[in-house]
XYZ file of C-alpha atoms in Angstrom:
716
model
C 21.712 62.873 99.397
C 23.274 66.627 99.334
C 21.651 69.141 100.596
C 23.179 73.140 100.507
C 23.926 74.080 103.844
C 21.311 76.938 105.196
C 23.101 80.249 105.417
C 21.749 82.981 107.887
C 19.018 85.029 107.009
C 20.117 88.436 105.565
C 18.348 91.412 104.726
C 18.098 91.896 100.530
C 20.832 93.675 99.038
C 20.176 97.029 97.801
C 20.589 98.266 94.443
C 23.551 100.303 95.126
C 25.232 97.340 97.014
C 24.365 95.178 94.030
C 26.005 97.178 91.470
C 29.138 97.761 93.982
C 29.271 94.139 94.327
C 29.083 93.487 90.592
C 31.942 95.800 89.909
C 34.295 94.391 92.571
C 33.085 90.620 91.098
C 33.645 91.568 87.413
C 37.542 92.668 88.708
C 38.137 89.709 90.133
C 36.803 87.492 87.340
C 39.469 90.211 85.193
C 42.321 89.317 87.926
C 41.915 85.746 87.735
C 41.923 85.454 84.116
C 45.175 87.457 84.340
C 46.122 84.790 86.896
C 46.648 87.580 89.222
C 44.993 85.582 92.052
C 45.622 87.769 95.336
C 43.840 90.471 94.009
C 41.467 88.588 92.713
C 40.521 87.201 96.202
C 40.323 90.442 97.520
C 38.069 92.137 94.733
C 35.366 88.608 95.461
C 35.679 89.186 99.448
C 34.295 92.826 98.714
C 31.678 91.668 96.291
C 30.605 88.878 98.885
C 30.772 91.852 101.354
C 28.756 94.075 99.447
C 25.903 91.908 98.140
C 26.213 88.454 100.036
C 22.755 87.302 98.658
C 23.858 87.464 95.001
C 24.366 84.600 92.967
C 27.950 83.836 91.382
C 29.351 86.019 94.264
C 30.101 83.308 96.501
C 31.164 81.169 93.701
C 33.647 83.240 92.552
C 35.026 83.951 95.986
C 35.452 79.758 96.722
C 37.350 79.329 93.272
C 40.018 82.134 94.820
C 39.936 80.492 98.420
C 40.949 77.464 96.456
C 43.800 78.689 94.641
C 45.477 79.499 98.124
C 44.632 75.610 99.562
C 41.879 77.199 101.745
C 39.349 74.118 101.058
C 37.539 74.330 103.922
C 36.823 78.132 103.449
C 36.156 77.619 99.808
C 33.928 74.570 101.013
C 31.931 77.381 103.261
C 31.602 79.785 100.198
C 30.456 77.177 97.723
C 27.562 75.922 100.096
C 26.710 79.576 100.509
C 26.418 79.433 96.859
C 24.532 76.068 96.459
C 22.075 77.686 99.103
C 20.943 80.169 96.539
C 21.514 77.931 93.408
C 21.194 74.422 94.516
C 21.665 72.598 91.096
C 24.561 74.500 89.714
C 27.005 71.648 88.506
C 30.550 73.776 88.551
C 29.608 74.431 92.312
C 28.786 71.157 93.238
C 31.886 69.651 91.276
C 33.963 72.329 93.274
C 32.816 71.111 96.499
C 33.815 67.439 95.457
C 36.966 68.784 94.147
C 37.806 70.546 97.468
C 36.697 67.169 99.652
C 38.918 65.134 97.315
C 42.000 67.543 98.312
C 41.325 67.440 101.477
C 41.575 63.641 101.831
C 37.717 63.316 101.808
C 37.598 61.266 98.375
C 34.572 59.259 99.525
C 32.431 62.890 100.734
C 33.375 64.378 97.803
C 32.067 61.784 95.034
C 28.233 62.615 95.431
C 29.064 66.163 94.736
C 31.167 65.138 91.471
C 28.511 62.601 90.354
C 25.930 65.263 90.708
C 27.695 67.871 88.882
C 28.467 65.611 86.231
C 24.521 63.937 86.005
C 23.444 67.667 85.443
C 26.586 68.564 82.925
C 28.830 66.101 81.788
C 30.905 68.514 79.638
C 33.468 69.601 82.487
C 36.752 66.728 81.762
C 38.508 68.088 84.611
C 35.913 67.083 87.095
C 35.472 63.946 85.131
C 39.093 63.815 85.723
C 38.166 64.447 89.742
C 35.698 61.783 89.722
C 37.416 59.070 87.992
C 40.918 59.935 90.641
C 38.645 59.770 93.495
C 37.003 56.412 92.393
C 40.257 55.150 91.506
C 41.290 56.038 95.405
C 38.133 53.913 96.363
C 39.305 51.060 94.895
C 36.647 51.222 92.197
C 38.889 51.174 88.970
C 36.101 50.223 86.267
C 34.005 53.147 87.533
C 36.957 55.418 87.246
C 37.905 53.946 83.895
C 34.348 55.284 82.552
C 34.928 58.606 84.017
C 38.296 58.648 82.497
C 37.153 57.822 79.251
C 34.621 60.541 79.159
C 37.421 63.236 80.130
C 39.124 62.351 77.349
C 36.226 62.143 74.773
C 35.738 66.158 75.723
C 39.815 66.752 75.916
C 41.682 64.170 73.760
C 44.956 65.838 75.130
C 44.487 65.177 78.774
C 47.862 63.875 79.891
C 46.652 62.881 83.517
C 43.471 61.305 82.516
C 45.916 59.021 79.962
C 48.038 58.346 83.101
C 45.463 57.258 85.683
C 43.432 55.534 83.157
C 46.599 53.567 82.338
C 47.079 52.947 86.098
C 43.318 52.236 86.178
C 43.447 49.502 83.422
C 46.522 48.059 85.191
C 44.824 47.423 88.453
C 41.895 46.024 86.751
C 44.489 43.140 84.870
C 44.138 44.591 81.489
C 48.119 45.393 80.681
C 47.426 46.126 77.215
C 45.439 48.860 77.227
C 47.456 50.073 80.591
C 50.543 50.091 78.260
C 48.558 51.896 75.526
C 47.383 54.866 77.781
C 50.828 55.233 79.252
C 52.218 55.406 75.889
C 49.958 58.007 74.817
C 50.955 60.219 77.896
C 54.360 60.181 76.841
C 53.666 60.887 73.178
C 51.396 63.816 74.290
C 53.986 64.835 77.308
C 56.935 65.211 74.688
C 55.065 66.490 71.613
C 56.771 63.185 70.165
C 54.770 62.400 66.905
C 56.461 59.459 65.854
C 55.156 57.950 69.354
C 51.857 59.269 68.035
C 51.584 57.716 65.124
C 52.772 54.150 66.222
C 50.072 54.466 69.384
C 47.195 55.589 66.909
C 48.599 52.433 64.597
C 48.037 50.178 67.572
C 44.744 51.466 68.980
C 43.312 51.584 65.375
C 44.173 47.459 65.146
C 42.577 47.483 68.068
C 39.344 48.855 67.020
C 39.539 52.035 68.769
C 39.437 53.990 65.689
C 38.222 57.267 67.400
C 41.456 57.608 69.663
C 43.478 56.857 66.892
C 42.142 59.583 64.961
C 42.616 61.711 67.832
C 46.291 60.876 67.906
C 46.979 61.142 64.334
C 44.886 64.314 64.556
C 47.643 65.690 67.454
C 50.423 64.279 65.517
C 49.643 66.356 62.059
C 49.158 69.622 64.358
C 52.164 69.457 66.704
C 54.243 68.596 63.374
C 52.742 70.990 60.785
C 56.042 70.770 58.342
C 56.886 67.160 58.655
C 55.269 65.105 55.963
C 54.503 61.574 57.553
C 51.905 62.809 60.167
C 50.272 64.701 57.666
C 50.162 61.470 55.568
C 49.083 59.095 58.126
C 46.026 61.320 59.157
C 44.915 62.053 55.771
C 45.028 58.276 55.441
C 42.606 58.207 58.154
C 40.223 60.553 57.097
C 39.950 59.306 53.441
C 39.807 55.938 54.780
C 36.538 57.289 56.672
C 35.139 59.134 53.896
C 36.489 62.647 55.040
C 37.946 63.410 51.597
C 37.813 66.926 51.797
C 39.595 67.377 54.621
C 41.952 64.629 53.853
C 43.194 65.909 50.464
C 44.251 69.200 52.514
C 46.611 66.930 54.567
C 48.084 64.707 52.039
C 48.518 67.473 49.735
C 50.599 69.327 52.442
C 52.419 65.857 52.966
C 53.210 65.769 48.926
C 54.333 69.637 49.141
C 56.951 68.499 51.950
C 57.743 65.332 50.120
C 56.872 65.542 46.372
C 58.722 62.242 45.498
C 56.772 60.008 48.129
C 54.931 57.339 45.763
C 52.452 56.328 48.485
C 51.549 60.370 49.156
C 50.654 60.567 45.553
C 48.695 57.116 45.695
C 46.744 58.365 48.924
C 45.692 61.211 47.002
C 44.636 59.287 43.903
C 42.341 57.448 46.629
C 40.781 60.487 47.745
C 40.244 62.445 44.772
C 38.403 58.649 43.422
C 36.184 59.345 46.837
C 35.443 63.075 45.259
C 34.825 61.606 41.598
C 37.606 62.722 39.963
C 38.303 60.062 38.021
C 40.940 61.752 35.524
C 42.673 63.276 38.357
C 42.849 60.265 40.094
C 44.177 57.924 37.342
C 47.029 60.858 36.788
C 47.966 60.626 40.751
C 48.215 56.604 40.592
C 50.414 56.893 37.426
C 52.640 59.812 38.836
C 52.808 57.203 41.677
C 53.677 54.554 39.882
C 56.398 56.390 38.239
C 57.859 57.268 41.513
C 57.517 53.839 42.824
C 57.414 51.202 39.684
C 58.104 48.355 41.968
C 55.406 48.818 44.046
C 52.394 46.436 43.558
C 50.071 48.057 46.123
C 50.372 51.375 44.104
C 49.896 49.213 40.744
C 46.709 47.502 42.513
C 45.205 50.743 43.818
C 45.032 51.949 39.868
C 43.093 48.699 38.812
C 39.866 49.854 40.434
C 40.002 53.673 39.526
C 40.883 52.511 35.692
C 37.270 50.554 35.565
C 35.288 54.043 36.204
C 37.525 55.908 33.441
C 35.838 56.872 30.306
C 37.503 55.156 27.124
C 39.167 52.392 28.764
C 39.019 49.231 27.149
C 38.929 45.732 28.099
C 42.335 45.051 26.723
C 43.785 48.143 28.997
C 41.909 46.617 32.076
C 43.672 43.033 31.175
C 47.286 44.550 30.529
C 46.940 46.628 34.020
C 45.889 43.637 35.755
C 48.771 41.254 34.403
C 51.226 44.157 35.011
C 50.088 44.123 38.801
C 49.907 40.612 38.790
C 53.894 40.116 37.815
C 54.408 42.768 40.773
C 52.773 40.957 43.346
C 53.160 37.334 42.937
C 55.553 36.933 46.172
C 56.643 33.221 44.982
C 55.566 30.510 42.973
C 52.497 28.960 44.224
C 51.858 25.965 45.280
C 50.880 22.664 42.965
C 47.149 22.497 42.929
C 47.343 18.886 42.789
C 49.777 18.949 46.065
C 46.683 18.990 48.283
C 45.891 16.049 50.469
C 42.381 16.281 50.102
C 40.173 13.527 49.458
C 39.698 13.156 45.534
C 36.361 11.903 45.604
C 34.577 13.417 42.598
C 31.038 11.824 44.292
C 31.167 13.890 47.603
C 30.089 17.599 47.622
C 33.202 19.692 48.209
C 33.837 21.320 51.218
C 33.547 25.474 50.650
C 35.729 28.193 52.209
C 34.865 31.715 52.446
C 37.468 34.358 52.223
C 35.696 38.147 52.940
C 35.880 41.228 54.798
C 32.045 41.961 53.696
C 30.117 39.030 55.535
C 27.910 41.563 57.113
C 25.785 44.333 55.937
C 27.268 45.107 52.689
C 27.012 45.190 48.727
C 28.445 41.423 48.632
C 26.080 40.043 50.925
C 23.317 40.879 49.253
C 24.446 39.007 46.424
C 25.783 36.054 47.957
C 24.384 35.171 51.252
C 21.316 33.645 50.214
C 23.294 31.129 47.593
C 25.319 30.217 50.328
C 22.416 29.488 52.623
C 21.063 27.633 49.787
C 23.990 25.311 49.273
C 24.115 24.630 53.214
C 20.645 23.076 53.088
C 21.928 21.039 50.123
C 24.504 19.711 52.126
C 27.725 21.762 51.839
C 30.056 21.975 54.750
C 30.970 26.061 54.486
C 34.057 27.346 56.480
C 33.688 31.435 56.644
C 37.247 33.509 57.387
C 36.684 36.960 58.405
C 39.521 39.133 57.417
C 39.018 42.524 59.179
C 37.886 42.706 62.535
C 36.887 46.542 62.038
C 33.864 45.292 60.309
C 31.152 44.558 63.109
C 29.359 41.658 62.947
C 25.576 41.966 62.279
C 22.269 40.189 61.873
C 23.628 39.231 58.301
C 26.913 38.168 59.888
C 24.573 35.910 62.031
C 23.472 34.120 58.835
C 26.472 33.182 57.655
C 27.366 31.752 61.101
C 24.050 29.527 61.254
C 25.286 27.951 57.812
C 28.879 27.693 58.584
C 30.336 24.556 59.912
C 32.796 27.237 61.168
C 33.281 31.087 61.520
C 36.845 32.299 62.307
C 38.164 35.662 62.198
C 41.489 35.373 61.098
C 42.638 39.128 60.880
C 45.276 38.425 63.175
C 46.753 35.402 61.044
C 49.325 35.561 58.516
C 48.782 33.832 54.972
C 51.082 30.989 56.459
C 48.767 30.229 59.564
C 45.555 31.060 57.266
C 46.569 28.514 54.935
C 47.438 26.096 56.901
C 43.700 26.462 59.175
C 42.171 26.166 55.496
C 44.142 22.858 55.044
C 43.486 21.517 58.805
C 39.775 22.179 57.807
C 40.128 20.187 54.520
C 38.493 23.001 52.363
C 38.454 22.245 48.604
C 36.935 25.103 47.146
C 37.959 28.676 48.293
C 36.018 31.830 47.570
C 37.521 34.938 47.187
C 34.890 37.642 47.813
C 36.777 40.657 47.751
C 39.332 40.790 45.088
C 40.893 43.940 44.851
C 38.879 45.374 47.477
C 39.184 46.280 51.214
C 40.288 43.384 53.422
C 41.431 41.517 50.595
C 44.131 38.439 51.361
C 44.855 38.455 47.443
C 48.889 37.014 48.617
C 46.946 34.114 49.992
C 45.141 33.191 46.732
C 48.364 34.227 44.872
C 50.418 31.398 46.751
C 47.242 28.921 46.297
C 45.263 27.776 49.516
C 43.389 25.194 48.211
C 42.549 23.092 45.319
C 40.027 25.027 43.631
C 39.816 28.577 43.887
C 37.460 31.009 42.616
C 36.521 34.779 42.520
C 32.771 35.846 42.743
C 30.898 39.414 43.286
C 33.541 40.871 45.474
C 35.503 42.792 42.406
C 34.528 43.574 38.518
C 36.092 41.565 35.980
C 39.678 39.551 35.980
C 42.097 39.386 39.544
C 44.778 39.317 36.989
C 46.316 36.007 38.839
C 46.761 32.806 37.033
C 46.061 30.911 40.350
C 42.274 31.504 40.194
C 40.387 28.501 38.671
C 37.227 30.499 37.956
C 35.416 33.687 38.214
C 31.679 33.001 38.045
C 29.588 35.290 35.898
C 26.679 34.721 33.597
C 26.595 35.075 29.791
C 25.529 38.781 29.786
C 27.635 39.984 32.717
C 30.759 38.236 30.496
C 29.601 36.955 27.389
C 31.572 34.281 25.412
C 33.459 36.437 23.171
C 35.116 38.208 25.913
C 36.802 35.183 27.215
C 40.118 36.316 25.774
C 40.175 39.418 28.495
C 40.278 37.379 31.506
C 43.207 35.754 33.180
C 41.041 33.132 34.635
C 38.193 30.713 33.221
C 34.675 32.344 33.109
C 32.017 30.009 35.267
C 28.653 30.929 33.704
C 25.571 30.449 35.471
C 22.498 29.802 33.122
C 20.245 32.618 34.541
C 22.040 35.373 36.473
C 25.368 35.588 38.473
C 24.199 36.464 41.414
C 21.445 35.728 43.876
C 19.415 39.023 45.280
C 18.711 39.737 49.040
C 16.340 42.016 48.944
C 16.020 44.627 51.904
C 14.594 43.314 55.138
C 12.431 46.269 56.032
C 11.623 47.989 52.465
C 8.722 50.698 52.495
C 5.841 50.017 50.342
C 6.341 51.047 46.770
C 3.650 53.936 46.253
C 1.985 55.476 43.485
C 4.643 57.172 40.710
C 5.967 60.681 42.140
C 5.232 62.524 39.009
C 1.636 62.040 39.238
C 1.191 64.196 42.306
C 4.417 66.653 41.638
C 4.139 67.165 38.339
C 7.934 67.097 38.062
C 9.831 64.076 36.431
C 12.760 63.164 38.712
C 15.384 60.869 37.090
C 17.407 59.341 40.053
C 20.662 57.993 40.475
C 22.052 56.847 43.839
C 25.590 55.770 42.499
C 28.640 56.927 44.005
C 30.293 59.922 42.582
C 33.274 58.257 41.113
C 30.736 56.739 38.423
C 29.799 60.069 36.946
C 31.700 61.705 34.231
C 31.287 64.286 31.522
C 29.854 61.913 28.919
C 26.879 60.849 31.396
C 26.283 64.622 32.005
C 25.925 65.246 28.279
C 23.490 62.372 27.737
C 21.556 63.544 30.755
C 21.583 67.237 29.728
C 19.914 66.139 26.504
C 17.398 63.956 28.043
C 16.515 67.162 30.293
C 16.620 69.561 27.344
C 13.390 67.290 25.813
C 11.937 66.934 29.467
C 11.487 70.422 30.273
C 9.768 69.664 33.520
C 12.402 66.966 34.925
C 15.563 66.975 37.413
C 17.798 64.881 38.411
C 18.300 63.722 41.884
C 21.586 62.408 43.091
C 21.972 60.212 46.257
C 24.817 59.307 47.872
C 26.880 59.134 51.311
C 29.629 61.338 50.155
C 27.856 63.950 48.912
C 27.170 65.953 51.934
C 31.182 67.369 51.614
C 31.419 70.938 49.890
C 34.255 70.107 47.744
C 32.574 66.877 46.808
C 29.363 68.372 45.705
C 31.342 71.228 43.732
C 33.385 68.440 41.851
C 30.274 67.020 40.894
C 28.551 70.039 39.788
C 31.618 71.213 37.884
C 31.854 67.694 36.592
C 28.378 67.898 35.358
C 28.328 71.217 33.902
C 31.435 69.883 31.810
C 28.910 67.780 29.950
C 26.398 71.162 29.867
C 24.220 69.973 32.831
C 22.959 72.948 34.474
C 23.208 72.542 38.583
C 20.346 74.400 38.649
C 18.431 71.100 37.511
C 20.551 68.871 39.903
C 19.635 67.979 43.502
C 22.586 66.658 45.650
C 21.840 64.408 48.785
C 24.393 63.238 51.059
C 23.146 59.952 52.296
C 23.909 56.318 53.154
C 21.361 55.227 55.315
C 19.340 52.226 53.403
C 16.018 53.287 54.718
C 16.315 56.697 53.797
C 17.685 56.043 50.265
C 14.845 53.275 50.045
C 12.113 56.113 50.726
C 13.590 58.393 48.315
C 12.815 56.160 45.641
C 9.053 56.074 47.034
C 8.804 60.139 47.758
C 10.961 61.189 44.874
C 12.177 59.252 41.745
C 10.130 58.348 38.921
C 12.854 56.341 36.621
C 16.404 55.747 37.626
C 19.232 56.352 35.203
C 22.395 54.217 35.198
C 25.787 55.661 34.675
C 28.126 54.333 32.344
C 30.948 53.127 32.045
C 30.822 51.637 35.686
C 27.044 50.623 35.587
C 25.282 50.344 38.911
C 24.700 46.933 40.819
C 23.249 46.973 44.412
C 21.593 50.394 43.260
C 19.889 49.041 40.438
C 18.723 45.772 42.157
C 17.295 48.026 45.014
C 15.397 50.643 42.460
C 13.451 47.721 40.885
C 12.763 46.465 44.197
C 11.096 49.755 44.913
C 9.401 50.012 41.600
C 11.742 52.008 39.696
C 13.242 50.796 36.336
C 16.401 51.785 35.205
C 17.547 52.568 32.103
C 21.310 51.653 31.317
C 23.803 51.750 28.315
C 25.549 48.127 28.445
C 29.277 48.566 28.635
C 31.892 46.732 27.358
C 33.572 45.636 30.760
C 32.504 43.299 33.087
C 32.108 46.718 35.706
C 29.536 48.349 32.399
C 27.113 45.352 32.506
C 26.250 44.682 35.824
C 22.519 46.630 35.476
C 22.453 44.630 31.910
C 22.436 41.487 33.649
C 19.925 42.363 36.639
C 17.828 43.773 34.217
C 18.193 40.961 31.740
C 17.317 38.544 34.654
C 14.288 40.580 36.119
C 12.154 40.335 32.769
C 13.503 43.978 31.500
C 16.038 43.565 28.980
C 14.261 46.468 27.217
C 15.604 48.897 29.611
C 19.148 47.970 28.135
C 20.339 50.206 25.196
C 23.605 49.786 23.437
C 24.546 53.958 22.306
C 24.005 57.165 24.162
C 21.305 57.938 21.236
C 19.165 54.865 22.332
C 19.929 55.722 25.809
C 18.454 59.161 25.708
C 15.787 58.099 23.428
C 14.526 55.276 26.205
C 14.574 58.010 29.369
C 12.762 60.710 27.138
C 10.121 57.941 25.823
C 9.242 56.937 29.223
C 9.124 60.188 30.671
C 6.474 60.921 27.971
C 4.334 57.705 29.168
C 3.991 58.337 32.630
C 0.740 56.409 32.907
C 2.665 53.239 31.735
C 5.814 53.990 34.042
C 3.099 54.072 36.833
C 1.804 50.495 36.132
C 4.815 48.750 35.597
C 5.960 50.736 39.101
C 3.282 48.847 40.784
C 4.082 45.311 39.474
C 7.973 45.427 39.688
C 8.384 44.164 43.037
C 6.599 41.154 42.604
C 8.251 40.999 39.192
C 11.676 40.899 40.789
C 10.567 38.502 43.420
C 9.276 35.936 40.950
C 12.178 36.206 38.805
C 15.553 33.931 38.697
C 17.522 37.062 40.607
C 15.220 36.073 43.610
C 14.724 32.439 43.199
C 17.217 31.003 45.678
C 16.882 27.351 45.124
C 16.952 27.786 41.477
C 20.281 29.490 42.076
C 21.792 27.258 44.295
C 21.081 24.321 42.245
C 22.684 26.184 39.297
C 26.148 26.926 41.573
C 26.029 23.338 43.014
C 26.131 22.185 39.850
C 28.804 24.108 38.678
C 30.758 23.551 41.913
C 30.432 20.064 41.582
C 31.853 20.281 37.724
C 35.079 21.965 39.125
C 35.375 19.199 42.318
C 34.905 16.465 39.623
C 37.524 18.115 37.001
C 40.257 18.568 39.858
C 39.691 15.069 40.982
C 40.204 13.490 37.590
C 43.164 15.925 36.566
C 44.646 14.804 39.778
C 44.067 10.990 38.917
C 45.830 11.597 35.955
C 48.826 13.691 37.238
C 49.190 11.025 40.230
C 49.075 8.093 37.686
C 45.714 7.297 38.997
C 46.547 7.084 42.445
């Protein structure tokens, strides 16, 4: 227990003595800031002599004494300060530091601990505590102290050095090397070392520290493009598009002919919903680096959002990408050693980065659980270790015969694992999205390969044996616009997982507020001037109407401004639009309860899970059915839920339907109260029915493979 040492009773200082002491103290502070410590010590001594009963004077005196290594005298001065202010964190910390400098680290630790408990924001004293703990043979406790020091000061070189030593003592050589490299990078201002180390930290799930290193690299090398690009990539990948675009624009200014820099700019623009600019940047990147398959692939997802893009445009773009992408000729699909017994259930493999709380999981998990109940063996291959496992991951694990994080396996190693586990049907649940393993599917890793739910249309590779859809999502007349055969399930192509903790639906908000609110919770990239024109026409006829847009990226000022400007191009006044930056599912669902009367679907890229969630919260969605796969998500979900009458096929009909429902709030209120039960009892939510449909399709595909293999092998 720490007790301040009692000081001899002193008569109270007079007001004149206090004023004189304050003048000396203030001069001491000025001299200390100018690093003139001899004069500072004299002034602090005079302050204490004039008014020894005043707080802060003894603290300043102790600091000055410490600068001349007069640590015993400094401790006495600090103890006198504690007698007046017992819980003053800086004083406690300085006593601990003085004891440490005198070699009495064990005696100093309690003072440092108490100081940092009272106020942790002192990185130098966190470091002192870590040093003392390390000297006392407590490396794990020391690491915690160094972690805190670096949290407040990511450029604290000695904290990296000492934490590296602590990790080495504790037997963690990898982290030790990383910390020592960080110290070298910071000490030498070597931005290249910072980038290398930051990349290593990112791979090892130390995202925050990686970001700090990228930021420091950008700061120490403001006139070099590469560190600006790395930091921009980090920011944009973590949904900080506004700042990320500033850094990538700087990189392009320094190196205007880098295709990768223009591609990153395109990705950032996509995040802000600036689709035309994004497409322009991707095309410029392709001109600069025409052989880069990754750049060609980045354009594909953006094109899905662009007004006026046709099914043929999309098919041609995907084929161009595939011609660049395929690394070599794929393995013959009949060269696998799998048992060709058409009567057995095929083994299923799932390749995805999204087997956690994610939109894809909401669409496929219940189906795989049902297939597991039917006796299918399921093997899960997680492709991105940075994605944290959660309660949904646990459900995949519960149904799986094997769950493997394959982030560190190359395509050859992963293909060997899939073969070893005897997978017959391999599902790609990512497509052209983050964490995909398209090179694996391009070289063929299983007898039957399927694309499902992770992407919006054709992949572009002929190594897929099917794309799972339904007659609404991909009508038979559209087969020519897909490289893959379409596997059409009879009711719907996904099985919905409703929110686990959804609030009650509640009454129609309009009945209480008198304001009719149209909601759209889709990402800004799905908005465009054509949508804005339709919404403006709706609000012209609904005078008490407003638009509410909610999405996680809308908290950034430049993203908000780009959305407002795009809406205004369509004639929609920003005064009638509210933007809210929110991504928490519970808050989104509550917004439907409190604010939204009717949802408006964007086009040409319609809502998916957003439409399902809206219906679950009693809010129907007005959609205009598009030509592309991405434009028909809402149509298939609404049709499966018995709301096909909310599907329109022209902008005029879209506007008319929205206005008509706004003019019939009582009917809308009645539908709201029964809609969740309607969705719950529909094919969308019938896991048994869906599982049986999917199982029938899989058995048919497996039988086809077995039969064709028998023909190619002459019956053997």
